[in-house]
Amino acid sequence: EAGVTQSPTHLIKTRGQQATLRCSPISGHTSVYWYQQALGLGLQFLLWYDEGEERNRGNFPPRFSGRQFPNYSSELNVNALELEDSALYLCASSLAAGLGELFFGEGSRLTVL
Amino acid sequence: DAKTTQPPSMDCAEGRAANLPCNHSTISGNEYVYWYRQIHSQGPQYIIHGLKNNETNEMASLIITEDRKSSTLILPHATLRDTAVYYCIVRVAGGWDTGTASKLTFGTGTRLQVTL
């Protein structure tokens, strides 16, 4: 069974540009979480989607947004990129309504120049 | 979600048991203790979780104190491949209507270094 998959693996952008990251959850999982992990730091909660709706978001500015599609895949959009947005962006999925353990993808490393 | 406190780093000799402590003194009665680990540059991996009873699986054992204010993750025979950052988090095992259930705060974890 395929795990959580994320794309792209690496992404390089310049300040002011927009980045789009994608995530496919494990089959049967309807909850998708996004985390940001800056170099040497812990995981910071970004967004949680379940059944196509945003259920909760962390302390990030509105230029961090996303959506969940009918097939439960998700994308994270970061607008007006800033240098400090450089980080590993991790996606995780779980069973419906945030139950059970999280299964993480390998992440998308975003570098902003 | 309750906050957790972990030592920033620990060392363990290969073949020995690694005991990783976690304090969660403000844990609520409906919050589970979860452990994850993150090997360098990879996505975090689920290890084990528990509510109040001790738990064991093929990867590790979880010992939760009777007052549930702290727990210990035990890797019985650490290997070099167990070198990683270990995260202890507490989480409400409820649905989306429990608003804080989703804000899983991982913190900075314990960096375990297993040596020869």
Tab-separated table of C-alpha atoms in Angstrom:
chain	number	residue	atom	x	y	z
A	1	GLU	CA	0.000	0.000	0.000
A	2	ALA	CA	1.373	3.391	-0.975
A	3	GLY	CA	2.223	5.805	1.797
A	4	VAL	CA	1.765	9.541	1.846
A	5	THR	CA	3.332	11.016	-1.252
A	6	GLN	CA	4.462	14.593	-1.714
A	7	SER	CA	5.655	16.552	-4.715
A	8	PRO	CA	7.899	18.116	-5.664
A	9	THR	CA	10.747	16.782	-3.567
A	10	HIS	CA	12.661	20.004	-3.971
A	11	LEU	CA	11.555	23.435	-5.121
A	12	ILE	CA	13.596	26.587	-5.590
A	13	LYS	CA	11.859	29.954	-5.835
A	14	THR	CA	12.774	33.593	-5.481
A	15	ARG	CA	11.315	36.149	-3.108
A	16	GLY	CA	7.854	37.323	-4.053
A	17	GLN	CA	7.010	34.252	-6.107
A	18	GLN	CA	4.365	31.668	-5.278
A	19	ALA	CA	4.958	28.032	-4.416
A	20	THR	CA	2.512	25.139	-4.684
A	21	LEU	CA	3.155	21.875	-2.899
A	22	ARG	CA	1.065	18.742	-3.317
A	23	CYS	CA	0.184	15.800	-1.110
A	24	SER	CA	-1.624	12.515	-1.666
A	25	PRO	CA	-2.793	10.802	1.531
A	26	ILE	CA	-2.875	7.104	2.217
A	27	SER	CA	-5.869	5.445	0.612
A	28	GLY	CA	-8.836	5.622	2.963
A	29	HIS	CA	-7.490	8.595	4.914
A	30	THR	CA	-9.559	11.743	4.753
A	31	SER	CA	-7.574	14.018	7.073
A	32	VAL	CA	-4.521	15.829	5.758
A	33	TYR	CA	-2.162	17.928	7.839
A	34	TRP	CA	0.566	20.326	6.742
A	35	TYR	CA	3.617	21.165	8.841
A	36	GLN	CA	6.567	23.469	8.331
A	37	GLN	CA	9.984	22.463	9.607
A	38	ALA	CA	12.645	25.123	9.334
A	39	LEU	CA	16.254	23.957	9.507
A	40	GLY	CA	17.101	22.672	12.969
A	41	LEU	CA	13.664	23.377	14.370
A	42	GLY	CA	10.640	21.293	15.332
A	43	LEU	CA	7.482	20.812	13.340
A	44	GLN	CA	5.157	23.792	13.259
A	45	PHE	CA	1.508	23.024	12.548
A	46	LEU	CA	0.200	24.837	9.475
A	47	LEU	CA	-3.168	23.494	8.343
A	48	TRP	CA	-5.582	20.621	8.803
A	49	TYR	CA	-8.107	19.519	6.189
A	50	ASP	CA	-10.777	16.909	6.603
A	51	GLU	CA	-13.511	15.950	4.152
A	52	GLY	CA	-12.600	18.842	1.914
A	53	GLU	CA	-12.808	21.542	4.550
A	54	GLU	CA	-10.213	23.473	6.496
A	55	ARG	CA	-10.684	22.426	10.123
A	56	ASN	CA	-7.912	24.329	11.803
A	57	ARG	CA	-4.820	26.385	11.080
A	58	GLY	CA	-1.702	27.300	12.972
A	59	ASN	CA	-0.165	30.711	13.592
A	60	PHE	CA	0.838	31.484	10.046
A	61	PRO	CA	-0.060	34.518	7.900
A	62	PRO	CA	-2.875	34.303	5.328
A	63	ARG	CA	-0.396	33.968	2.466
A	64	PHE	CA	-0.163	30.336	3.563
A	65	SER	CA	-3.275	28.660	2.233
A	66	GLY	CA	-4.389	25.410	0.769
A	67	ARG	CA	-7.231	23.191	-0.182
A	68	GLN	CA	-8.321	19.600	-0.208
A	69	PHE	CA	-9.768	18.004	-3.291
A	70	PRO	CA	-12.656	15.484	-3.541
A	71	ASN	CA	-10.129	12.636	-3.763
A	72	TYR	CA	-8.672	13.902	-0.442
A	73	SER	CA	-5.381	14.996	-1.953
A	74	SER	CA	-4.277	18.440	-0.906
A	75	GLU	CA	-2.144	21.315	-1.994
A	76	LEU	CA	-0.407	24.005	0.000
A	77	ASN	CA	0.085	27.418	-1.541
A	78	VAL	CA	2.541	29.972	-0.261
A	79	ASN	CA	2.197	33.414	-1.807
A	80	ALA	CA	4.633	36.324	-1.765
A	81	LEU	CA	7.494	34.071	-0.711
A	82	GLU	CA	9.945	35.353	1.866
A	83	LEU	CA	13.424	34.061	2.640
A	84	GLU	CA	12.255	32.664	5.979
A	85	ASP	CA	9.752	30.442	4.197
A	86	SER	CA	12.669	28.195	3.264
A	87	ALA	CA	11.907	24.938	5.041
A	88	LEU	CA	10.877	21.323	4.761
A	89	TYR	CA	7.108	21.138	4.320
A	90	LEU	CA	5.657	17.902	5.604
A	91	CYS	CA	2.273	16.455	4.849
A	92	ALA	CA	0.618	13.835	7.006
A	93	SER	CA	-2.642	11.942	6.787
A	94	SER	CA	-4.860	10.097	9.204
A	95	LEU	CA	-8.223	8.432	9.304
A	96	ALA	CA	-11.349	10.543	9.267
A	97	ALA	CA	-11.779	13.458	11.630
A	98	GLY	CA	-8.217	13.382	12.814
A	99	LEU	CA	-8.391	10.009	14.487
A	100	GLY	CA	-5.481	7.686	14.928
A	101	GLU	CA	-1.830	8.161	14.308
A	102	LEU	CA	-0.401	10.395	11.624
A	103	PHE	CA	1.486	8.987	8.680
A	104	PHE	CA	3.967	11.428	7.192
A	105	GLY	CA	5.331	11.878	3.724
A	106	GLU	CA	8.996	12.546	3.046
A	107	GLY	CA	8.412	16.253	2.610
A	108	SER	CA	9.006	18.954	0.047
A	109	ARG	CA	12.052	21.118	0.593
A	110	LEU	CA	11.381	24.694	-0.423
A	111	THR	CA	14.299	27.044	-0.885
A	112	VAL	CA	13.621	30.749	-1.339
A	113	LEU	CA	16.475	32.779	-2.802
B	1	ASP	CA	-3.118	20.458	23.577
B	2	ALA	CA	-0.902	19.900	26.578
B	3	LYS	CA	2.723	20.851	26.173
B	4	THR	CA	5.537	18.374	26.579
B	5	THR	CA	9.083	18.725	27.844
B	6	GLN	CA	11.918	16.534	26.633
B	7	PRO	CA	15.685	16.659	27.098
B	8	PRO	CA	17.329	18.101	23.993
B	9	SER	CA	19.766	15.238	23.523
B	10	MET	CA	20.777	11.814	24.795
B	11	ASP	CA	23.450	9.257	23.997
B	12	CYS	CA	23.100	5.488	24.099
B	13	ALA	CA	25.526	2.653	23.400
B	14	GLU	CA	24.484	0.227	20.701
B	15	GLY	CA	22.791	-2.846	22.135
B	16	ARG	CA	21.759	-1.065	25.297
B	17	ALA	CA	18.267	0.106	26.160
B	18	ALA	CA	17.496	3.723	25.338
B	19	ASN	CA	15.085	5.345	27.789
B	20	LEU	CA	13.663	8.627	26.559
B	21	PRO	CA	11.682	10.654	29.105
B	22	CYS	CA	8.850	13.064	28.474
B	23	ASN	CA	7.001	15.331	30.896
B	24	HIS	CA	3.406	16.271	30.180
B	25	SER	CA	2.223	17.552	33.531
B	26	THR	CA	-0.841	19.367	32.128
B	27	ILE	CA	-2.188	16.387	30.228
B	28	SER	CA	-5.965	16.008	30.229
B	29	GLY	CA	-7.861	12.824	30.908
B	30	ASN	CA	-8.790	12.343	27.256
B	31	GLU	CA	-5.339	13.007	25.816
B	32	TYR	CA	-3.155	10.222	24.510
B	33	VAL	CA	0.631	10.209	24.541
B	34	TYR	CA	2.134	9.664	21.086
B	35	TRP	CA	5.746	9.107	20.139
B	36	TYR	CA	7.236	9.754	16.726
B	37	ARG	CA	10.787	9.831	15.472
B	38	GLN	CA	12.433	11.632	12.608
B	39	ILE	CA	15.552	10.286	11.026
B	40	HIS	CA	17.619	12.966	9.346
B	41	SER	CA	15.787	14.662	6.458
B	42	GLN	CA	12.981	12.110	6.427
B	43	GLY	CA	9.348	12.430	7.397
B	44	PRO	CA	8.482	11.591	11.017
B	45	GLN	CA	7.607	7.969	11.730
B	46	TYR	CA	4.950	6.824	14.181
B	47	ILE	CA	6.326	4.644	16.985
B	48	ILE	CA	3.708	4.025	19.647
B	49	HIS	CA	0.917	5.640	21.636
B	50	GLY	CA	-0.991	5.045	24.869
B	51	LEU	CA	-3.577	6.483	27.225
B	52	LYS	CA	-2.765	5.189	30.686
B	53	ASN	CA	-1.649	1.590	30.397
B	54	ASN	CA	1.839	0.587	29.369
B	55	GLU	CA	2.090	-0.380	25.731
B	56	THR	CA	4.523	-2.475	23.726
B	57	ASN	CA	4.926	-3.114	20.034
B	58	GLU	CA	7.652	-4.379	17.761
B	59	MET	CA	9.495	-1.079	17.888
B	60	ALA	CA	9.335	0.057	21.487
B	61	SER	CA	7.644	0.100	24.868
B	62	LEU	CA	5.810	3.033	26.399
B	63	ILE	CA	5.656	3.420	30.152
B	64	ILE	CA	3.169	5.998	31.461
B	65	THR	CA	3.222	6.969	35.123
B	66	GLU	CA	0.110	6.402	37.181
B	67	ASP	CA	-0.627	10.129	37.384
B	68	ARG	CA	-0.011	10.356	33.604
B	69	LYS	CA	2.190	13.399	34.051
B	70	SER	CA	5.194	11.756	32.460
B	71	SER	CA	6.148	8.857	30.258
B	72	THR	CA	9.206	6.990	29.018
B	73	LEU	CA	9.818	5.532	25.610
B	74	ILE	CA	12.044	2.477	25.765
B	75	LEU	CA	13.997	1.119	22.816
B	76	PRO	CA	15.105	-2.220	24.311
B	77	HIS	CA	18.186	-2.812	22.143
B	78	ALA	CA	19.216	0.386	20.418
B	79	THR	CA	20.994	0.169	17.074
B	80	LEU	CA	22.764	2.777	15.001
B	81	ARG	CA	19.630	2.999	12.856
B	82	ASP	CA	17.725	4.311	15.877
B	83	THR	CA	19.714	7.548	15.798
B	84	ALA	CA	17.024	10.162	15.277
B	85	VAL	CA	15.036	12.963	16.868
B	86	TYR	CA	12.265	11.549	19.045
B	87	TYR	CA	9.106	13.574	19.570
B	88	CYS	CA	6.655	13.098	22.398
B	89	ILE	CA	3.250	14.719	21.845
B	90	VAL	CA	-0.106	14.572	23.537
B	91	ARG	CA	-3.253	14.497	21.549
B	92	VAL	CA	-6.969	14.389	22.110
B	93	ALA	CA	-8.337	11.243	20.517
B	94	GLY	CA	-11.459	12.944	19.311
B	95	GLY	CA	-12.970	14.124	16.119
B	96	TRP	CA	-12.737	17.407	14.327
B	97	ASP	CA	-15.268	19.032	16.589
B	98	THR	CA	-12.625	18.957	19.279
B	99	GLY	CA	-10.922	22.037	17.937
B	100	THR	CA	-7.535	21.545	19.486
B	101	ALA	CA	-7.263	17.951	18.348
B	102	SER	CA	-5.568	18.965	15.168
B	103	LYS	CA	-2.979	21.320	16.542
B	104	LEU	CA	-0.395	18.684	17.200
B	105	THR	CA	2.576	20.508	18.635
B	106	PHE	CA	5.776	18.553	18.117
B	107	GLY	CA	8.289	20.814	19.792
B	108	THR	CA	11.989	20.172	19.279
B	109	GLY	CA	12.170	16.612	20.639
B	110	THR	CA	15.151	14.622	21.926
B	111	ARG	CA	18.052	13.976	19.623
B	112	LEU	CA	19.150	10.391	20.375
B	113	GLN	CA	22.642	9.466	19.271
B	114	VAL	CA	23.413	5.740	19.312
B	115	THR	CA	27.120	4.993	19.339
B	116	LEU	CA	29.286	1.916	18.924
